[in-house]
Coordinates of C-alpha atoms in Angstrom, one line a residue:
X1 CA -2.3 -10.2 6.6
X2 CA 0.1 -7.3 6.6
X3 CA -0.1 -4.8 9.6
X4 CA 1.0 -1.7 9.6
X5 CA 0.6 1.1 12.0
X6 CA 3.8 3.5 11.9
X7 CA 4.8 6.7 12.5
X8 CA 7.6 9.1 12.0
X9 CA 8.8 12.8 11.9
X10 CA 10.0 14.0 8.6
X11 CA 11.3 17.3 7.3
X12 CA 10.1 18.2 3.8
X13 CA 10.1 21.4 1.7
X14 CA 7.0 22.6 3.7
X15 CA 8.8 21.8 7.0
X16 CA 8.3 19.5 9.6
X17 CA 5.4 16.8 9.4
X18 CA 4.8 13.2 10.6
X19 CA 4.3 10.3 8.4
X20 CA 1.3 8.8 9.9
X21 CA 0.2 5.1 8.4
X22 CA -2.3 2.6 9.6
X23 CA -3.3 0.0 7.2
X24 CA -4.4 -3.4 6.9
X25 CA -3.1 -5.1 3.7
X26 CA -4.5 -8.6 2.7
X27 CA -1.4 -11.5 1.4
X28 CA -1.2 -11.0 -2.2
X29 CA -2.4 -7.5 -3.1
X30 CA -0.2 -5.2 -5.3
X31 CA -0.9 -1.9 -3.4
X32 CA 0.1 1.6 -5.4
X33 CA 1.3 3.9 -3.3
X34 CA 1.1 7.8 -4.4
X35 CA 0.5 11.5 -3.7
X36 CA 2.7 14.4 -4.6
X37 CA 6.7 14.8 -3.5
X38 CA 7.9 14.6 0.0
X39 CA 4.7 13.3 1.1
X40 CA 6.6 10.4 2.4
X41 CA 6.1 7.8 0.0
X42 CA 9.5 6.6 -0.1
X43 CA 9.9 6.9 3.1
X44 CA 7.2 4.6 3.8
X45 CA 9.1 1.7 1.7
X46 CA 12.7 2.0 3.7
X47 CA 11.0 2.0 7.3
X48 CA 9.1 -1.8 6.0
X49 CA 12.4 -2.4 4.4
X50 CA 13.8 -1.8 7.7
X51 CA 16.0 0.8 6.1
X52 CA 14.8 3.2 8.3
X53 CA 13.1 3.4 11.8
X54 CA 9.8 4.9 13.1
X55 CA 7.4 4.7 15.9
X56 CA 4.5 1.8 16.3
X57 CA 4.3 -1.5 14.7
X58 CA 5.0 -3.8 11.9
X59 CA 3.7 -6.7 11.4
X60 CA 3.6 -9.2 8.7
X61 CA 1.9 -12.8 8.7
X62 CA 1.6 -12.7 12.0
X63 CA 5.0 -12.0 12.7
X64 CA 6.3 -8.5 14.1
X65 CA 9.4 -6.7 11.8
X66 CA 9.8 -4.1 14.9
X67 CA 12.9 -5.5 15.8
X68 CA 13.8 -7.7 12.8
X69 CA 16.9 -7.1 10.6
X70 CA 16.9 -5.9 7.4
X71 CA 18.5 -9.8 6.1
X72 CA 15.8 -11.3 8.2
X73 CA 13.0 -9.7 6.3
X74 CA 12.0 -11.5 3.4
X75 CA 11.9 -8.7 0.7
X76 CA 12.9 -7.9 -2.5
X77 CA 13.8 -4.2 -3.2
X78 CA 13.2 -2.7 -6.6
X79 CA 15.1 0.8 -7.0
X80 CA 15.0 3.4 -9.8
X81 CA 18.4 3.7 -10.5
X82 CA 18.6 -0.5 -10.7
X83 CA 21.5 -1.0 -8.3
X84 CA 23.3 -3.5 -10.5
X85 CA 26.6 -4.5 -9.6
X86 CA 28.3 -3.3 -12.8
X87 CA 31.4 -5.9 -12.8
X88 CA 28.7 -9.0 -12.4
X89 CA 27.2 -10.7 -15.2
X90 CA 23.6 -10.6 -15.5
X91 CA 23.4 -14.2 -14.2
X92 CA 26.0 -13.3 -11.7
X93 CA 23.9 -10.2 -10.5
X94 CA 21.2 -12.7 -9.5
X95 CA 22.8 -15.6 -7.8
X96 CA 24.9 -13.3 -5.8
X97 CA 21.5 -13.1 -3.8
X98 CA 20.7 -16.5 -3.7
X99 CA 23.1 -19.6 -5.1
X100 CA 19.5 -21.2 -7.0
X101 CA 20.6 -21.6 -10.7
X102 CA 17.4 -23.0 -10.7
X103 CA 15.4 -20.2 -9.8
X104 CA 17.1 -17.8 -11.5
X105 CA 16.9 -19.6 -15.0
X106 CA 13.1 -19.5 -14.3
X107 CA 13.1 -15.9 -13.7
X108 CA 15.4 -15.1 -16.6
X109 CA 13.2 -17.0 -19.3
X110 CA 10.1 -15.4 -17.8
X111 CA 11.4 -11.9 -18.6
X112 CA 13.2 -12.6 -21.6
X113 CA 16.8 -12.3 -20.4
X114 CA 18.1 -15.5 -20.7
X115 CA 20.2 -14.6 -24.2
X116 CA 21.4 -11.6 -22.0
X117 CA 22.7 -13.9 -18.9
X118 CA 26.4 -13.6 -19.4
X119 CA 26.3 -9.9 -20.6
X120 CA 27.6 -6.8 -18.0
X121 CA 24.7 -4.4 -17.1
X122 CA 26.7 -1.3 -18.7
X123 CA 26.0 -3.3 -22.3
X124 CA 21.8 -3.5 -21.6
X125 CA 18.8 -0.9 -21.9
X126 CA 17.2 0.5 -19.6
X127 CA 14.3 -1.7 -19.7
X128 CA 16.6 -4.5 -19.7
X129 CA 18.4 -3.4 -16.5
X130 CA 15.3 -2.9 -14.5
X131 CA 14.4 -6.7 -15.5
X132 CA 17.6 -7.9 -13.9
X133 CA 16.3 -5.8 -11.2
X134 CA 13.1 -7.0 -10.5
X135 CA 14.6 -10.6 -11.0
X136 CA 17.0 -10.1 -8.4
X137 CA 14.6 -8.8 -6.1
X138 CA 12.8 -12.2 -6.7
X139 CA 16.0 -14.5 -6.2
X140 CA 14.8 -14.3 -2.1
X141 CA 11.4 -15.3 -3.2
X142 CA 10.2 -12.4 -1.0
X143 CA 6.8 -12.3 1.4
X144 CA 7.0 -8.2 0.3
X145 CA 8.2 -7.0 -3.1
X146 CA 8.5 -3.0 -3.0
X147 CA 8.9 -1.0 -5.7
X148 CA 10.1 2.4 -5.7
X149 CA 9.2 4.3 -8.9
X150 CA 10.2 1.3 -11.2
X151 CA 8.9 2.4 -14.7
X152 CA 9.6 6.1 -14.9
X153 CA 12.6 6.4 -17.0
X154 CA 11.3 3.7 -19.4
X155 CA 9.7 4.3 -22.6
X156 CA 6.1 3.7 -23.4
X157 CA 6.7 -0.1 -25.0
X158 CA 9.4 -1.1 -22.5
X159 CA 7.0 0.1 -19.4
X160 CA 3.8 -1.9 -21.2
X161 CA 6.0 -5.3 -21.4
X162 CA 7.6 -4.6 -18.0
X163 CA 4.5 -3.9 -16.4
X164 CA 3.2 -7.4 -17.7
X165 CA 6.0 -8.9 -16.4
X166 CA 6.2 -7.5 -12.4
X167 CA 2.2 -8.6 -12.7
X168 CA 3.4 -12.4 -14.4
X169 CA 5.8 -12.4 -11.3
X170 CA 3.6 -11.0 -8.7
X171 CA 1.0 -13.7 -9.6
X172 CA 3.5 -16.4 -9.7
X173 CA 5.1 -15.9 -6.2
X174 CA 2.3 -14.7 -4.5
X175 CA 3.8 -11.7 -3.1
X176 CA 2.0 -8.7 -1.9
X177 CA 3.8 -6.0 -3.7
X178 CA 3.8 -2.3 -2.7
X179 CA 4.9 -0.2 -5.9
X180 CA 5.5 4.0 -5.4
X181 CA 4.4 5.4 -8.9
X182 CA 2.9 9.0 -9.8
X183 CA 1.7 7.4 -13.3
X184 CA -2.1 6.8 -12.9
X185 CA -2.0 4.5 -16.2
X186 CA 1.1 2.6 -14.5
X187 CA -1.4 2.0 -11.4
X188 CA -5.0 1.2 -13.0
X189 CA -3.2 -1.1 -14.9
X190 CA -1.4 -3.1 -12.2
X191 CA -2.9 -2.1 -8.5
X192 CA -5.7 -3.7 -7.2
X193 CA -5.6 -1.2 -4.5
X194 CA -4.1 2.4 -3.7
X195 CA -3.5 4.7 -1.3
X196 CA -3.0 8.5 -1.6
X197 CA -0.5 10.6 0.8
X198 CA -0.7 13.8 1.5
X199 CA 1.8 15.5 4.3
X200 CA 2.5 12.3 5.7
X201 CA -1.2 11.6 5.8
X202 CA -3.2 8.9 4.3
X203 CA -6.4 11.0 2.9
X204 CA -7.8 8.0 0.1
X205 CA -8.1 4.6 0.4
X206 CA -9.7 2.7 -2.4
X207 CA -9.6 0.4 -5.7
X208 CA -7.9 2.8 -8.6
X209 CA -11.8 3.5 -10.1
X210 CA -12.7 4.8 -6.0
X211 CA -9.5 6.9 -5.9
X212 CA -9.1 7.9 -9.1
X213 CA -13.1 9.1 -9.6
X214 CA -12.7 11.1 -6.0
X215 CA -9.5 12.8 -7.2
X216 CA -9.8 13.8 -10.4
X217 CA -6.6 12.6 -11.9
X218 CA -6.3 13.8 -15.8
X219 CA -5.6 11.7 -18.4
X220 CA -4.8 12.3 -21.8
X221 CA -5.2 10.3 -24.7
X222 CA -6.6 9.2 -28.3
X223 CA -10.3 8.3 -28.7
X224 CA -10.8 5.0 -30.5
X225 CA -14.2 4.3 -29.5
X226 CA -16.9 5.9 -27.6
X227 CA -19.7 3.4 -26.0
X228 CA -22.7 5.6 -24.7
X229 CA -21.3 7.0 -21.1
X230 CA -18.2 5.4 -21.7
X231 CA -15.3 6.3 -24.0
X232 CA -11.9 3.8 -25.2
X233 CA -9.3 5.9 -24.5
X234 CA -5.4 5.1 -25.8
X235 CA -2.9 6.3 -22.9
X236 CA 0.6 6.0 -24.4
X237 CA 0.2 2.2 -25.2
X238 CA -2.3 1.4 -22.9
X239 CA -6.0 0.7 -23.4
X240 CA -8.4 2.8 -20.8
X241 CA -12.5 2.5 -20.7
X242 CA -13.7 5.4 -18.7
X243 CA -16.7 7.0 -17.8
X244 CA -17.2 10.7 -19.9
X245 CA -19.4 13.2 -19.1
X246 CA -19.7 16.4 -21.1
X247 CA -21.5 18.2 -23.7
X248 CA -19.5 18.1 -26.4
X249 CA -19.2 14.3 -27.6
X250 CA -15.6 14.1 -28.9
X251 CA -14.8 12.8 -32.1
X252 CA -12.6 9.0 -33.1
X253 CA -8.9 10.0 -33.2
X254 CA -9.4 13.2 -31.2
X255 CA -6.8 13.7 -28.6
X256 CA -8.3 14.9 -25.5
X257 CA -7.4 15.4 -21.5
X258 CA -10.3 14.5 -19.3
X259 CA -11.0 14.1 -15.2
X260 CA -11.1 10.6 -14.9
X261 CA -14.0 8.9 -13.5
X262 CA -13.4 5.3 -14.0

């Protein structure tokens, strides 16, 4: 069981606010964490990384982080802009975290790198860079894995396969995985929980269908089939069953924007 019961004073573009979190998260959840800018979503992933302080208490298998270092807490960080040491191979990237050949051969053949090993990270795609990434996060074989934005600058094919792989590694390790995303497709597909933030403020709780039905997220896509109430929706390359309500059935192939209500 993770614990967490923080607080801290922030200034956003609306000013000063606190950042005000008190949740219980069970070992082995991938928890989405989202709301709109500056609500303190990052913010939230640097004070558990220890990157940052705040008020209140931390605690994590029974364990409290209040006064732990940030090399005493066993996470792996996963940044937007990858964080690769650009004179280090791709093999070199990894065991510069941990000396386990071992482990990071594993990690490289589950993500498809290990052709790529001895390669720099100025010679790789995006979507390869933010696999060495998330390997290298996984080289400490962390209790937390926390994801900040990790598949926005990726195209749709190289998010799908990525996704598949952060949720292959998630399973594997057992981590309990916080991930900051603004992508509701990106979340249904891999949380099994989410929050929302507003101001600093948690103001939902719930499974993506809870959140998602009470906020009204659009989502737009192609209709491939429609099943009474319920409608096959294709979001970029992703596969979506909602619940659709209106008067107007829509037609197969028809690109439309609904309110989801999963």
């Amino acid at each position: 069981m993770i614990k967490i019961d923080i607080e801290k004073e922030l200034h956003g573009a609306s000013g000063a606010m606190n950042l005000e979190v008190n949740l219980e998260i069970k070992e082995g959840e991938f928890l989405a964490i989202t709301g709109e800018s500056g609500a303190g979503k990052s913010t939230l992933l640097r004070i558990l990384a220890g990157l940052e302080s705040s008020k209140g208490e931390i605690e994590v298998h029974g364990k409290s982080w209040n006064n732990l270092s940030i090399q005493k807490r066993e996470i792996g960080f996963v940044f937007q802009e990858y964080g690769l040491f650009e004179n280090m191979s791709v093999e070199q990237n990894l065991l510069y975290v941990a000396k386990d050949k071992t482990l990071a051969k594993e990690l490289l053949a589950t993500t498809e790198l290990t052709n790529l090993k001895n390669r720099l990270p100025k010679t790789l795609s995006g979507g390869q860079k933010q696999r060495v990434a998330l390997c290298r996060a996984f080289m400490k074989r962390p209790k937390l894995l926390l994801m900040d934005e990790p598949l926005s600058a990726l195209n749709p094919t190289m998010r799908t396969n990525l996704q598949d792989e952060i949720l292959i590694l998630h399973k594997k390790f057992g981590t309990t995985t916080f991930m900051v995303s603004h992508d509701t497709s990106d979340i249904y597909r891999m949380a099994s929980r989410v929050i929302v933030l507003e101001l600093g403020k948690v103001v939902n709780n719930g499974t993506p269908k809870e959140v998602f039905s009470t906020n009204k997220s659009k989502i737009s896509g192609e209709v491939l089939q429609i099943n009474g109430e319920s409608i096959l929706l294709l979001v970029g390359e992703q596969l979506l069953e909602l619940n659709y309500h209106a008067d107007k059935i829509p037609k197969l192939g028809e690109r439309i924007t609904i309110n989801t209500s999963l």
